[in-house]
Every structure is written in structure tokens, then in C-alpha cells.
CSV table of C-alpha atoms in Angstrom, one decimal:
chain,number,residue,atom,x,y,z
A,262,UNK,CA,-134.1,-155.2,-83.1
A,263,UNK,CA,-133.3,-158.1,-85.2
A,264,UNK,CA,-135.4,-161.1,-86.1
A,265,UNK,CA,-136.3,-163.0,-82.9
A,266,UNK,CA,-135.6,-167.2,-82.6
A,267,UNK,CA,-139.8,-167.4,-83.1
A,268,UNK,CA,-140.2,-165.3,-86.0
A,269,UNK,CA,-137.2,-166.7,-88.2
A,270,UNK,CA,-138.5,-170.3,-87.6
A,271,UNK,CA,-142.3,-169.4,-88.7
A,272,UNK,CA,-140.8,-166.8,-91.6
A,273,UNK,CA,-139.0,-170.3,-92.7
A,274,UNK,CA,-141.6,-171.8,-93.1
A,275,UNK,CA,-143.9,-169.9,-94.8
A,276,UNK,CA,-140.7,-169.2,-97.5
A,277,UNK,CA,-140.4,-173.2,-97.9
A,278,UNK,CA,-144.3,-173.3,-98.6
A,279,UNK,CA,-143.8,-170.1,-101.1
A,280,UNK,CA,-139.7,-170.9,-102.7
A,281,UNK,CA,-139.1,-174.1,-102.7
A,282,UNK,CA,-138.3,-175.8,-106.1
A,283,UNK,CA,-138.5,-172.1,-107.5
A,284,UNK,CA,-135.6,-170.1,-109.7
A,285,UNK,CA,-133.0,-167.0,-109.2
A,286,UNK,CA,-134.3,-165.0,-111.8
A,287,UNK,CA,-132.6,-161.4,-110.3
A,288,UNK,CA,-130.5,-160.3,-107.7
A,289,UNK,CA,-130.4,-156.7,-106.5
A,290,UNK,CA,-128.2,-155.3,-103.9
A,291,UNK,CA,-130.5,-151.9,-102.8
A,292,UNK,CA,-128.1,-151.2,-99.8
A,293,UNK,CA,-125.2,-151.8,-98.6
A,294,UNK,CA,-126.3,-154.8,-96.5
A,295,UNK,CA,-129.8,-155.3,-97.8
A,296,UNK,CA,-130.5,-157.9,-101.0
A,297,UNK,CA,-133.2,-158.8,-103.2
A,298,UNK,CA,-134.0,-161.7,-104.8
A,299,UNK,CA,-136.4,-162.4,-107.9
A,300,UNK,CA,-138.0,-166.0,-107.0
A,301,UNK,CA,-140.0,-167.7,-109.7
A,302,UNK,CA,-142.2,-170.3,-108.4
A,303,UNK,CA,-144.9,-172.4,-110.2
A,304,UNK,CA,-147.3,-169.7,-111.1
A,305,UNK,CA,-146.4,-166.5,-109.4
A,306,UNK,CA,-142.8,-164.8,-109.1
A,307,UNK,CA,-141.8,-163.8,-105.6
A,308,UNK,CA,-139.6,-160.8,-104.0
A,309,UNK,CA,-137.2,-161.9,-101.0
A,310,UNK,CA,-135.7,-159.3,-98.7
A,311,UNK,CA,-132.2,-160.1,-96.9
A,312,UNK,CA,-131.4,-157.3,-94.6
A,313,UNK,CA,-127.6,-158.2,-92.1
A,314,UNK,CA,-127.7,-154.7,-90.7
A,315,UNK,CA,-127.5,-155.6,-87.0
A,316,UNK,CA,-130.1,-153.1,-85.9
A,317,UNK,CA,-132.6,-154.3,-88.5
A,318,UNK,CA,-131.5,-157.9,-89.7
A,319,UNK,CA,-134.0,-160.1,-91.2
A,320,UNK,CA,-135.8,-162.1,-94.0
A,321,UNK,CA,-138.6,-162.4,-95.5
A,322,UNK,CA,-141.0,-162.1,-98.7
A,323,UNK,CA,-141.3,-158.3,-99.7
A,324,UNK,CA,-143.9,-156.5,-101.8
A,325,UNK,CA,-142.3,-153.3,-102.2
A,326,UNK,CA,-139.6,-152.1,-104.8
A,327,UNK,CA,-136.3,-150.6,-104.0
A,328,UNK,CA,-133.8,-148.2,-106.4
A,329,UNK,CA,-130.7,-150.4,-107.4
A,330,UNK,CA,-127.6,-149.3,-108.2
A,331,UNK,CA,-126.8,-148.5,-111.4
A,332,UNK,CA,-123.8,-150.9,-111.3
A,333,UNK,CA,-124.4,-154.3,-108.9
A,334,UNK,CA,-121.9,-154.2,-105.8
A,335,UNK,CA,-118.8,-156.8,-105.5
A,336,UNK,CA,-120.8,-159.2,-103.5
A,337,UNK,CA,-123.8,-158.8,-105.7
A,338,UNK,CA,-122.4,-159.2,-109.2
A,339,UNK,CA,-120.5,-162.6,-107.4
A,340,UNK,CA,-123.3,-163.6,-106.2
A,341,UNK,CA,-125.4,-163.0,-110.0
A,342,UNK,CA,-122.8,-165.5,-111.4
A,343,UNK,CA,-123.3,-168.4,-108.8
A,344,UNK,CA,-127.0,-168.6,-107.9
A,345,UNK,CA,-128.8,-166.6,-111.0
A,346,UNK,CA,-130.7,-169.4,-112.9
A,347,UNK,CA,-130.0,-172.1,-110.0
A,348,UNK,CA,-133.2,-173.9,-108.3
A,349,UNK,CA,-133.8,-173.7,-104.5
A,350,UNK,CA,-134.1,-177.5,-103.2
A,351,UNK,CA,-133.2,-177.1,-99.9
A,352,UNK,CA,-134.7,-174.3,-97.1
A,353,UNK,CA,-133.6,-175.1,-93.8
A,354,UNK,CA,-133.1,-173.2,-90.5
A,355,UNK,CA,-129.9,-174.1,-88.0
A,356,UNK,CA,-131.8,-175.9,-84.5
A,357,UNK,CA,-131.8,-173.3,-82.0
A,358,UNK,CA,-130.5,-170.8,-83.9
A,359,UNK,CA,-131.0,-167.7,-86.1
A,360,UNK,CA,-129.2,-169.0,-89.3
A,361,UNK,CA,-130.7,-169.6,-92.8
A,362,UNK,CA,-129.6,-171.9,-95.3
A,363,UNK,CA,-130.6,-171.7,-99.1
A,364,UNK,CA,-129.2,-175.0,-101.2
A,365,UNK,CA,-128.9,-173.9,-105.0
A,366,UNK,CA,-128.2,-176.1,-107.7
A,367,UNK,CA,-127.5,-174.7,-110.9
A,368,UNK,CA,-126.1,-176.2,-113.9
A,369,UNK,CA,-125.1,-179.2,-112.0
A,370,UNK,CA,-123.3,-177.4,-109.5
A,371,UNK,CA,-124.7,-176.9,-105.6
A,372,UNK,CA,-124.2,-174.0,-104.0
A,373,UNK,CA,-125.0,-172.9,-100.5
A,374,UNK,CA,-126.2,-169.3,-99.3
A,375,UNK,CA,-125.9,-169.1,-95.5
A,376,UNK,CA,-127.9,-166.0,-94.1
A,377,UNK,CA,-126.8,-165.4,-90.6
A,378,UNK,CA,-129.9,-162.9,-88.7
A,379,UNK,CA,-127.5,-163.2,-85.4
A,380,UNK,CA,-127.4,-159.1,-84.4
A,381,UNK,CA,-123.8,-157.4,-84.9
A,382,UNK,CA,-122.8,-160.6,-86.3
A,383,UNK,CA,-125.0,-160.8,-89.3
A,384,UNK,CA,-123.7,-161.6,-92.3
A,385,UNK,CA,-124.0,-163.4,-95.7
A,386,UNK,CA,-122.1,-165.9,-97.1
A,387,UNK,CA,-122.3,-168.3,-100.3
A,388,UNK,CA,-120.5,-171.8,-99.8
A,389,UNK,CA,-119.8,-174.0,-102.3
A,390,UNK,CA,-120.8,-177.9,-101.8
A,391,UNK,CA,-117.5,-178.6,-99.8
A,392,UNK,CA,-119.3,-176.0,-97.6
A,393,UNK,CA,-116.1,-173.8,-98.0
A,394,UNK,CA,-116.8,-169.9,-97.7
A,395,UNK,CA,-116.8,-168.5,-101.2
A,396,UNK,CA,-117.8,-164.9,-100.5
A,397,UNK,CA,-118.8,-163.1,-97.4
A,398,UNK,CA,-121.2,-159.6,-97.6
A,399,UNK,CA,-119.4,-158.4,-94.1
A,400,UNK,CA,-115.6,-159.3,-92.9
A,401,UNK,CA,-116.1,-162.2,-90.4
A,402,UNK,CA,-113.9,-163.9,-88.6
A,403,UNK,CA,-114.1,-166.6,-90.9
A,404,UNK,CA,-112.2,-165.8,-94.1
A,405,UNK,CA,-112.6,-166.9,-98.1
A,406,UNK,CA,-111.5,-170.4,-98.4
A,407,UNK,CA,-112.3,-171.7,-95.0
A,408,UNK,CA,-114.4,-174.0,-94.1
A,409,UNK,CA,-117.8,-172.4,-92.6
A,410,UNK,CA,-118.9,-173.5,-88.9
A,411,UNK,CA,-122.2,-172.1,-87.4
A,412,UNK,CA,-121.5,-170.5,-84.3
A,413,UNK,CA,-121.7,-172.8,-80.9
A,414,UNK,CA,-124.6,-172.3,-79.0
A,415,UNK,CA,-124.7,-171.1,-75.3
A,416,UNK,CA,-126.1,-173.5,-73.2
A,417,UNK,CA,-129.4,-172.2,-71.7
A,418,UNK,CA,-130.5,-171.8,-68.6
A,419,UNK,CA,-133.6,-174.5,-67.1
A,420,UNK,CA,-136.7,-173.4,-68.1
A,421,UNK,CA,-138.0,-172.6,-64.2
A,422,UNK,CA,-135.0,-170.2,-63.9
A,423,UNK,CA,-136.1,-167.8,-66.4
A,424,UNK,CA,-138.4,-165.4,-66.0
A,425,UNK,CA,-141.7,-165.5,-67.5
A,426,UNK,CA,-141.7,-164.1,-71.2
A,427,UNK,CA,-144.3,-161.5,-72.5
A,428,UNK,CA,-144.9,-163.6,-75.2
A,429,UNK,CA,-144.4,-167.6,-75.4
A,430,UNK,CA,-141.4,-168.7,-77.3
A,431,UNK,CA,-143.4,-171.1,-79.3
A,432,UNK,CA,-146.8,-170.2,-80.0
A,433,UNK,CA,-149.2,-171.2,-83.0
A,434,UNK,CA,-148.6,-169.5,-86.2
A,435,UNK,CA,-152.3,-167.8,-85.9
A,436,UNK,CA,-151.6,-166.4,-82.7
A,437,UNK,CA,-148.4,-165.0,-83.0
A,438,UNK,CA,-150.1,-163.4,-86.1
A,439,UNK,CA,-152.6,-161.7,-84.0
A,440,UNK,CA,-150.3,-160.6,-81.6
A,441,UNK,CA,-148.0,-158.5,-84.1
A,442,UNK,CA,-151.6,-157.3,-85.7
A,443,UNK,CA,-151.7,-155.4,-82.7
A,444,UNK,CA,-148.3,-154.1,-83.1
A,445,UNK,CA,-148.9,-153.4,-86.9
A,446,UNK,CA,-152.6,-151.4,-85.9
A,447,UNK,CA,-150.4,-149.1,-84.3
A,448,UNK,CA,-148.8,-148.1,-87.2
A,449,UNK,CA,-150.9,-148.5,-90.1
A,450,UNK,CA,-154.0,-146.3,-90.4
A,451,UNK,CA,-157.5,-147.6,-90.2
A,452,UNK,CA,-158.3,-147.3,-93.7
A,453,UNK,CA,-155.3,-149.3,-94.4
A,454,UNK,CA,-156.4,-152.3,-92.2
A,455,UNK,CA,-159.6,-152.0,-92.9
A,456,UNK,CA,-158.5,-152.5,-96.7
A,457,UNK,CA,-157.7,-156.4,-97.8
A,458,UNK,CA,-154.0,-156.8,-98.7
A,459,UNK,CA,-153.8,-160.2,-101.1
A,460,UNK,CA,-150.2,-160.0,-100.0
A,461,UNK,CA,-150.7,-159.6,-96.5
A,462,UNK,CA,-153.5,-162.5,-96.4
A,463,UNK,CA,-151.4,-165.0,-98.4
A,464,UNK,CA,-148.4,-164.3,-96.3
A,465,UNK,CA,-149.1,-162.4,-93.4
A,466,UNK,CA,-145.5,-163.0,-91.2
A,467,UNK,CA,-143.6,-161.8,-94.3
A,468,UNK,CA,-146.3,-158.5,-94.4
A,469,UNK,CA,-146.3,-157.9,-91.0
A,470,UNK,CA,-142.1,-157.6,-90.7
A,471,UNK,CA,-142.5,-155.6,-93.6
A,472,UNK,CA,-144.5,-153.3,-91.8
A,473,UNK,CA,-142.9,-153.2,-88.4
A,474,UNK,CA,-139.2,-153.2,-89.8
A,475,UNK,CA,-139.8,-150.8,-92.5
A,476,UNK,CA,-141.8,-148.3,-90.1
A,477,UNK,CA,-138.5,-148.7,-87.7
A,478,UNK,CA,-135.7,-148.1,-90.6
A,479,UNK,CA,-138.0,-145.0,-91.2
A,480,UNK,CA,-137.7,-144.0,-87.4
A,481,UNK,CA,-133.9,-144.9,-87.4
A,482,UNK,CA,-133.2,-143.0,-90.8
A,483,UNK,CA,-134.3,-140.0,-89.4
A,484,UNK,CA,-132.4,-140.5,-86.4
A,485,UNK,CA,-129.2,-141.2,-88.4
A,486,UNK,CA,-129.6,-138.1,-90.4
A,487,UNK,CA,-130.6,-135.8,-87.6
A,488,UNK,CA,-127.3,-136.9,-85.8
A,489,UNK,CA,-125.2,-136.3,-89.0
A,490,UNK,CA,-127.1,-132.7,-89.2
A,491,UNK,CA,-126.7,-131.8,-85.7
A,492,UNK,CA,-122.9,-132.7,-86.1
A,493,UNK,CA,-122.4,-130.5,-89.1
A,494,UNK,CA,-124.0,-127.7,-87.4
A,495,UNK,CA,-121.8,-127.6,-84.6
A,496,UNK,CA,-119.1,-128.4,-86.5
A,497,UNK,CA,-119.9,-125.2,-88.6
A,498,UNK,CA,-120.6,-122.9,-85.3
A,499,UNK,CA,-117.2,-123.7,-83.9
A,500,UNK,CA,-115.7,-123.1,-86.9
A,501,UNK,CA,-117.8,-119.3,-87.5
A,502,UNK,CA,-117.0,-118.6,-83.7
A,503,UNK,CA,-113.3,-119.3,-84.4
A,504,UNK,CA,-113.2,-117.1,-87.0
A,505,UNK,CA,-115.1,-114.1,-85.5
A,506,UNK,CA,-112.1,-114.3,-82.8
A,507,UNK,CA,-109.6,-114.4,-85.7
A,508,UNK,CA,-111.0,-111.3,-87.1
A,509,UNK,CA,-111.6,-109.6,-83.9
A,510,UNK,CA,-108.1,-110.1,-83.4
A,511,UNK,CA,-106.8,-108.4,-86.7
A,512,UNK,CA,-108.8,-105.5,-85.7
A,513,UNK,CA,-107.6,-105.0,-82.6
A,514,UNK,CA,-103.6,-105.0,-84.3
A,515,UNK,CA,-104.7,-102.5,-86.4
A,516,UNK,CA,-106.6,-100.2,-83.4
A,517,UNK,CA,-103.4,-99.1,-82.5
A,518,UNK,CA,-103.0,-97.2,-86.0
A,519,UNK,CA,-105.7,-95.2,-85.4
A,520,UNK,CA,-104.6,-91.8,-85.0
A,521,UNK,CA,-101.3,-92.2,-87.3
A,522,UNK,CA,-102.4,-90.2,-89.7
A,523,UNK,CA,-102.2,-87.4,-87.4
A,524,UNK,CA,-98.6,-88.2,-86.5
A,525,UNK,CA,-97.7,-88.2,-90.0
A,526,UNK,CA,-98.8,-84.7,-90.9
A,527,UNK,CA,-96.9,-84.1,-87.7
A,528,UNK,CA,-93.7,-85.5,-88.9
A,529,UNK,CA,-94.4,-83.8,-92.0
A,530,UNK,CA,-93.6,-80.0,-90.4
A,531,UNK,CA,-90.9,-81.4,-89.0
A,532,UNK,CA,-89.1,-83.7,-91.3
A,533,UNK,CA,-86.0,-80.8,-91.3
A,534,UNK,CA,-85.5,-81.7,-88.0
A,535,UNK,CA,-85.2,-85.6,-88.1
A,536,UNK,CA,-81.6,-86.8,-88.6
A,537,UNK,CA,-80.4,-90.2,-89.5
A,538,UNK,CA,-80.6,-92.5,-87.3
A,539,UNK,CA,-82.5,-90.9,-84.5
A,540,UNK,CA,-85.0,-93.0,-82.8
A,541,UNK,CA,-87.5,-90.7,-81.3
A,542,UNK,CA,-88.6,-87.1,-81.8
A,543,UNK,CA,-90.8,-84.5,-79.6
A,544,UNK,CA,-93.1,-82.1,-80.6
A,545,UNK,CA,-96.0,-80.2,-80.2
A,546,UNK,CA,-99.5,-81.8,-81.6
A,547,UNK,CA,-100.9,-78.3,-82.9
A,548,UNK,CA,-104.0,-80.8,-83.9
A,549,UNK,CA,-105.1,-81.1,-79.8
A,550,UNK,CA,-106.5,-78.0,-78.4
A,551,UNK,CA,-104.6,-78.4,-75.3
A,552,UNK,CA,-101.1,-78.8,-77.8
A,553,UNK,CA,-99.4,-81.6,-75.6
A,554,UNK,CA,-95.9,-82.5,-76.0
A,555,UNK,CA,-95.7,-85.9,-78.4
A,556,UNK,CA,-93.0,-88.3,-78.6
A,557,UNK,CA,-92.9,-90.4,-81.8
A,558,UNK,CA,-90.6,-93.3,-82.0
A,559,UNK,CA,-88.6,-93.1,-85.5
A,560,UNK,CA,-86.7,-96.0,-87.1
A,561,UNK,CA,-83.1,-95.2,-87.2
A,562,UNK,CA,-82.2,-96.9,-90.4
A,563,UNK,CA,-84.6,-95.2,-92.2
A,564,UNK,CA,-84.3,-91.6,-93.5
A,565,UNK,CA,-87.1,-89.1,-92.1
A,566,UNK,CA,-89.4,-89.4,-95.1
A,567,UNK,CA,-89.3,-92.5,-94.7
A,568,UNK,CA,-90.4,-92.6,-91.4
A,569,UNK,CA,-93.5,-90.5,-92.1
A,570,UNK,CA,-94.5,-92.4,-95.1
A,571,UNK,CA,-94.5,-95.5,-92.9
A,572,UNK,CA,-97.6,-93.8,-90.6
A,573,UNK,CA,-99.0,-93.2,-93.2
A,574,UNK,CA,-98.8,-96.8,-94.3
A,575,UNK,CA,-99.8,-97.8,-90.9
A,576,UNK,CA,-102.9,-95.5,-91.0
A,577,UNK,CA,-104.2,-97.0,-94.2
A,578,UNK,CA,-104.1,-100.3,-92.6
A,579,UNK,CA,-106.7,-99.2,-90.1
A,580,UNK,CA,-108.7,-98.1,-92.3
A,581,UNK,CA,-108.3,-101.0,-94.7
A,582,UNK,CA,-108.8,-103.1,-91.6
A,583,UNK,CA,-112.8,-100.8,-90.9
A,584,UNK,CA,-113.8,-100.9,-94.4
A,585,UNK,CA,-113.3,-104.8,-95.0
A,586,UNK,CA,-112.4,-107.1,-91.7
A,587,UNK,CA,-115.5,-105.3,-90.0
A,588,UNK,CA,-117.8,-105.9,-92.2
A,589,UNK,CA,-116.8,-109.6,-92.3
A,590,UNK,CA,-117.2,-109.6,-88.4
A,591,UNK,CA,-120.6,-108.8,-88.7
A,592,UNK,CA,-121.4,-110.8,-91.7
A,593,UNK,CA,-119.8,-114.0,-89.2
A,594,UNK,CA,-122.0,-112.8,-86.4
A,595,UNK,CA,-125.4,-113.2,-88.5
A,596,UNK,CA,-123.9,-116.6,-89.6
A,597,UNK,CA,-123.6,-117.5,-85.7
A,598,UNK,CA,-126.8,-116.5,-84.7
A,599,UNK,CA,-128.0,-118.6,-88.3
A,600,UNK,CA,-126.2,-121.8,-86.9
A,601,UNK,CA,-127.4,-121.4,-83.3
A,602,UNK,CA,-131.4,-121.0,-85.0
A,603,UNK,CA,-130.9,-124.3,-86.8
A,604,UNK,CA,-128.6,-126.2,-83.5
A,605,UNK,CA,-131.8,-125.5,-81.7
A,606,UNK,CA,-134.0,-126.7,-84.1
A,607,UNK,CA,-132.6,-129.7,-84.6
A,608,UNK,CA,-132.2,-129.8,-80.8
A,609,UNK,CA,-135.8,-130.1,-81.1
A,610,UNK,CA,-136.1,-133.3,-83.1
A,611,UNK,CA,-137.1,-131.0,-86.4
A,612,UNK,CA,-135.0,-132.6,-89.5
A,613,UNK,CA,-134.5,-129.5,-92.0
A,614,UNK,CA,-135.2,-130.8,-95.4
A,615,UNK,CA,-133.0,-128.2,-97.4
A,616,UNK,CA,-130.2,-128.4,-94.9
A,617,UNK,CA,-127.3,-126.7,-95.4
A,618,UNK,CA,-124.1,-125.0,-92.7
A,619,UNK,CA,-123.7,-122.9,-95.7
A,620,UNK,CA,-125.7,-119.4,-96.2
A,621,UNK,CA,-127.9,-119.2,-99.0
A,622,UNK,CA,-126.4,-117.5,-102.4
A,623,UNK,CA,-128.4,-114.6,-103.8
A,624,UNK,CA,-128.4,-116.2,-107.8
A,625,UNK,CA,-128.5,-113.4,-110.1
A,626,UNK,CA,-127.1,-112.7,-113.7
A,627,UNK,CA,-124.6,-110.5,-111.8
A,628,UNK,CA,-123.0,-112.7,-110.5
A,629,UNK,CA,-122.2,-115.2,-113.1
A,630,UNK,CA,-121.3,-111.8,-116.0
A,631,UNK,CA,-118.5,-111.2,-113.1
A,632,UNK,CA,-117.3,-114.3,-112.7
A,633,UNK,CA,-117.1,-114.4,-116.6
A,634,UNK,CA,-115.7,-111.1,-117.0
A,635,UNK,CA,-113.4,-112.1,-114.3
A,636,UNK,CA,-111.6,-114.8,-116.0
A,637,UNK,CA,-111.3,-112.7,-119.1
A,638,UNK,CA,-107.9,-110.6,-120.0
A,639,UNK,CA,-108.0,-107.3,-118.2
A,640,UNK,CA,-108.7,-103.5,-120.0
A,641,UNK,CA,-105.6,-102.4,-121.6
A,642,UNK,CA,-104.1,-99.0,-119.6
A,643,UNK,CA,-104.1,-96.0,-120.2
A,644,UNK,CA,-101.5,-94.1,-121.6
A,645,UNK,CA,-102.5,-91.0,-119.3
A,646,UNK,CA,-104.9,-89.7,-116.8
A,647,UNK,CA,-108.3,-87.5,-117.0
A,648,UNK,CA,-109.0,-85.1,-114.5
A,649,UNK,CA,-112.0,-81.9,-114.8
A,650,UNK,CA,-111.4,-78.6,-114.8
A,651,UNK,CA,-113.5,-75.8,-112.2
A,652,UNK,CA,-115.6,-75.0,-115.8
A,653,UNK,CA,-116.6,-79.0,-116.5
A,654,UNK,CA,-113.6,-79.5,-118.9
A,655,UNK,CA,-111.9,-82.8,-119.4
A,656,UNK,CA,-107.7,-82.2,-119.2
A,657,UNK,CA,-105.4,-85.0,-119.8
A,658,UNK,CA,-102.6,-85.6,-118.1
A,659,UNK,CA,-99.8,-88.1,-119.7
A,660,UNK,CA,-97.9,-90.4,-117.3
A,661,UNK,CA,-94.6,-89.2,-119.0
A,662,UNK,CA,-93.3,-86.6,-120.6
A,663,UNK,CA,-93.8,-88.0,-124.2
A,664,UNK,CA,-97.7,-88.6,-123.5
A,665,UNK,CA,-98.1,-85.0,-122.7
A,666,UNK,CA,-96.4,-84.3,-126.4
């Protein structure tokens, strides 16, 4: 959840006591909506944390270090040219109200960075003195140019109205210490709160939202990625089950060929008999021990070796179909039962850290000497065949009659 109404006006002021009067010196951009800023203040340089995701928004001093982008973001690199080298003079907090405001001066000019911790409607956005919006970090409804207006504030409710809180809305600083101590003890191991933290004793609201919000963007990272997983895998089953019917299907046309190389010997014995354009022709099947009577159908534009050569055809179709669609059948059923394994795993809350939809690749030098000989030109042909004789002897046969010369 974001920063409550309590926490952002104590978090204030411990950054006026820490900021104020201090200079830019950096400005990272981590995440998409999460900033850093280098603070130098009169003998120590300071690390503040500006996080406008709605789930997690905040601010607040940070002692830990984040991987920047190689190249700063749009609304970093604008924001390195206005407020890098300026002075905080101003730290102030909106009454009632979850908005930040950081005045900058630098090089004579003021500028304004308004940090808005207000749940889906967080956002960040540098004013210039006229208070006119500048840049945003999220679209608003506010656009560049305008002038900026804090949101209007619900009226409340009488106090006697509202149910008792769990914890008071305004509370001494020390106590509402102690209570999120009890939050962080649940998270933290002993020896680590056993352990004094300089950090966490010179600034202990800053270490303690550390703590808590940085032990539930952990909890909500693995949630995020266990959702994307879970979504690839059934993406990837539907897809494997889709294409075992597809195949299954292919088989099943070329079932019907099954016993067409009998007919084709059939229509062999008989081809004197098949005239042009006759459509069907009876005979006996010598190849069944009861020798039924078989009716073949013929096509009638087609002469009658022809017609025999296309069962053939037929019949080398099914067998095409048995020596390569089946074995792709199987090979999608073991990826099935692979998918359904891991669905039910991640069911299960268990994030796989070498996830993958895809089957693992058996790396060999075989395989990369194909794919090289592959793309190279093919063996030359040659100019005639070799067969072996009964006694072991090689005979070559030409393709034509000048080869055999």
C-alpha cells in the first residue's frame, strides 16, 4: 500500500532535518517509476528514493544501491538539466494531503518538483517558478504547459462518526517508531535487529519504509513474475494441445491409404483390362484368403497406368504420414505432459528459476557441423549409379547411354 497521511508528514520532516540547504549532485532513474537522488548536505551526502508506483508509492532516505540504466530515461535526463547542481531551500508537505514539494534554485532560476504519493494517481512533476507543469513522469490529466493545481480535498467525515483506528492518526514520532519496529521484527532476522544500523538509528522512518516496502516489492515481484509464467505456460499447452489435434488429424487423412499398395499390385494384373475413361473396375483380391470381389474406383481422365501409379502415390503418403507425423505426435504429447508438470507447479506458488515453455536443446558439436554443412553448396552428382554384385563386386551403372560408354 502506499505511504499513509502519518508517515509522509513524519518522513518530511526528518528529510527537512537531513536535505535542506543541501545540492543535486545525481539523478538516477532505476525503474520505470522509481528515482534517485544524490543529496549533498553539510558533511555527509544523502540517497533519496522516489517510488509513484501506485502499489508501492513513497519517499524517503535510502541506504541501498540500485543498477541504472545505461542511458537515463526521458524524464530523467530532463530532469538532470533542471535540478542537478540546484540547492533545496524549500521542503514542504500539502495540509491534509499526500503531496511533496521540493523548491530548487539553481543558477538563479527556481524550480519546483512536486511528488504526488496519492495511490493510482501518483506522479512526478517539475514546475517551473510560474508553477507551470514542465514535465510529468506519468500522463496526468494535467498536461505540459498548464498550470499545476493539487487535487481538492474530500471533505471528511466528524471525527465521532468514524470508527476507531488501529493506530492514531497522529501519534509521537517515537511511538509510531516502535510500532512499525514490530512490523519490521517480523521480517528481519534476529541477528539483524540485534545488530546496530547507524542508518537506521540516525533515521529510523526512512529505514524502516525501506524495510517494509522493499520486503513487499519482493513479495509483489514474485507475484508479478509467477502470473507472467503461469500465462506463458498455458498459453504454450493450448497451443501443444492444438497441435497434437492438427496432427492427429493428418493421420487420420492418410489412414484411409492404408492398404493401397495392395490395390495397386491389383491394378497392376489388370491394367489390360482398364479402358479410358472408365471409373471403376472389379476384381478378385488373390492377396485375401477368402478372394472377395473388390471394386476400385478409377479416374476417367486418366489412362490405367496412371491410375495405378496414383495408389501407389497414395500408399507412400501413409507411410510418409507413420514415419514422420507420428513421431511428432508423440514428441507433442511428452511436451503436454512437460507443460502440465510445470502448470501445476506454478499452481503451487513454486517460481521456476530457469523457466522456459520451450524443451531443452541437447547442445552438441553435431548439431552446429550440420547447421554449417547445411548452409554450404551441396555434393556435386553423380554421373552414374553403384550397385554390388552376388560375389561383393561394385558395377556402375550410367544414367545415360553415353555414361555407360
Amino acid at each position: 500500500m502506499a505511504l499513509s497521511l502519518s508517515e509522509c508528514t513524519q518522513i518530511v520532516d526528518e528529510l527537512n532535518r537531513a536535505l535542506l540547504g543541501g545540492f543535486i549532485q545525481k539523478t538516477h532513474q532505476p525503474r520505470p517509476l522509481t528515482l534517485t537522488l544524490d543529496v549533498r548536505a553539510p558533511g555527509q551526502t544523502y540517497s533519496l528514493l522516489v517510488c509513484v508506483e501506485p502499489r508501492f508509492a513513497r519517499l524517503h532516505l535510502t541506504s541501498q544501491k540500485f543498477e541504472n540504466p545505461p542511458t537515463p530515461p526521458p524524464f530523467c535526463a530532463f530532469l538532470r538539466s533542471h535540478v542537478e547542481g540546484g540547492r533545496i531551500v524549500k521542503i514542504n508537505q500539502e495540509p491534509g494531503d499526500r503531496i511533496v514539494s521540493f523548491t530548487i534554485v539553481k543558477a538563479g532560476q527556481v524550480c519546483v518538483l512536486v511528488i504526488a504519493l496519492t495511490g493510482n494517481q501518483a506522479n512526478m512533476h517539475l514546475l517551473n517558478e510560474g508553477k507551470l507543469i514542465l514535465r510529468s513522469l506519468r500522463e496526468s490529466r494535467m498536461k505540459v504547459g498548464e498550470r499545476y493545481t493539487p487535487p481538492t480535498l474530500r471533505p471528511m467525515k466528524p471525527p465521532e462518526s468514524l470508527p476507531p483506528p488501529a493506530m492514531p492518526a497522529r501519534v509521537p514520532q517515537d511511538e509510531t517508531v516502535a510500532y512499525r519496529s514490530e512490523e519490521i521484527g517480523k521480517l528481519l532476522p534476529e541477528s539483524s535487529i540485534q545488530e546496530k544500523d547507524p542508518f537506521a538509528e540516525q533515521y529510523p522512518v526512512s529505514a524502516e519504509l525501506e524495510a517494509i516496502y522493499g520486503q513487499q516489492e519482493l513479495e509483489g515481484g514474485k507475484d508479478a513474475i509467477l502470473e507472467q509464467q503461469l500465462g506463458q505456460v498455458r498459453k504454450a499447452l493450448k497451443h501443444a494441445k492444438r497441435k497434437i489435434q492438427a496432427l492427429q488429424e493428418d493421420c487420420k487423412k492418410t489412414e484411409r491409404f492404408r492398404e493401397y499398395a495392395r490395390y495397386g499390385e491389383l491394378l497392376k494384373s489388370h491394367l489390360h483390362e482398364i479402358k479410358k475413361g472408365q471409373e471403376t473396375i472389379t476384381m478378385v483380391d488373390y492377396y485375401d484368403p477368402a478372394l472377395p470381389t473388390l471394386t476400385l474406383p478409377l479416374d476417367p481422365a486418366k489412362d490405367a497406368v496412371w491410375n495405378m501409379e496414383d495408389y501407389f502415390r497414395k500408399y507412400h503418403k501413409y507411410i510418409g504420414a507413420q514415419e514422420h507425423l507420428q513421431p511428432r505426435v508423440n514428441q507433442a504429447h511428452q511436451e503436454v505432459a512437460r507443460l502440465e508438470a510445470k502448470l501445476v507447479q506454478l499452481e503451487q506458488g513454486i517460481i521456476d528459476p530457469d523457466f522456459s515453455t520451450k524443451p531443452k536443446k541437447a547442445s552438441g558439436p553435431s548439431s552446429s557441423s550440420g547447421t554449417r554443412a547445411s548452409k554450404g553448396r551441396p555434393a556435386p552428382a553423380q554421373g552414374y549409379r553403384t550397385y554390388t554384385s552376388a560375389d561383393g563386386l561394385p558395377i556402375l551403372v550410367g544414367k545415360t547411354a553415353k555414361d555407360n560408354d
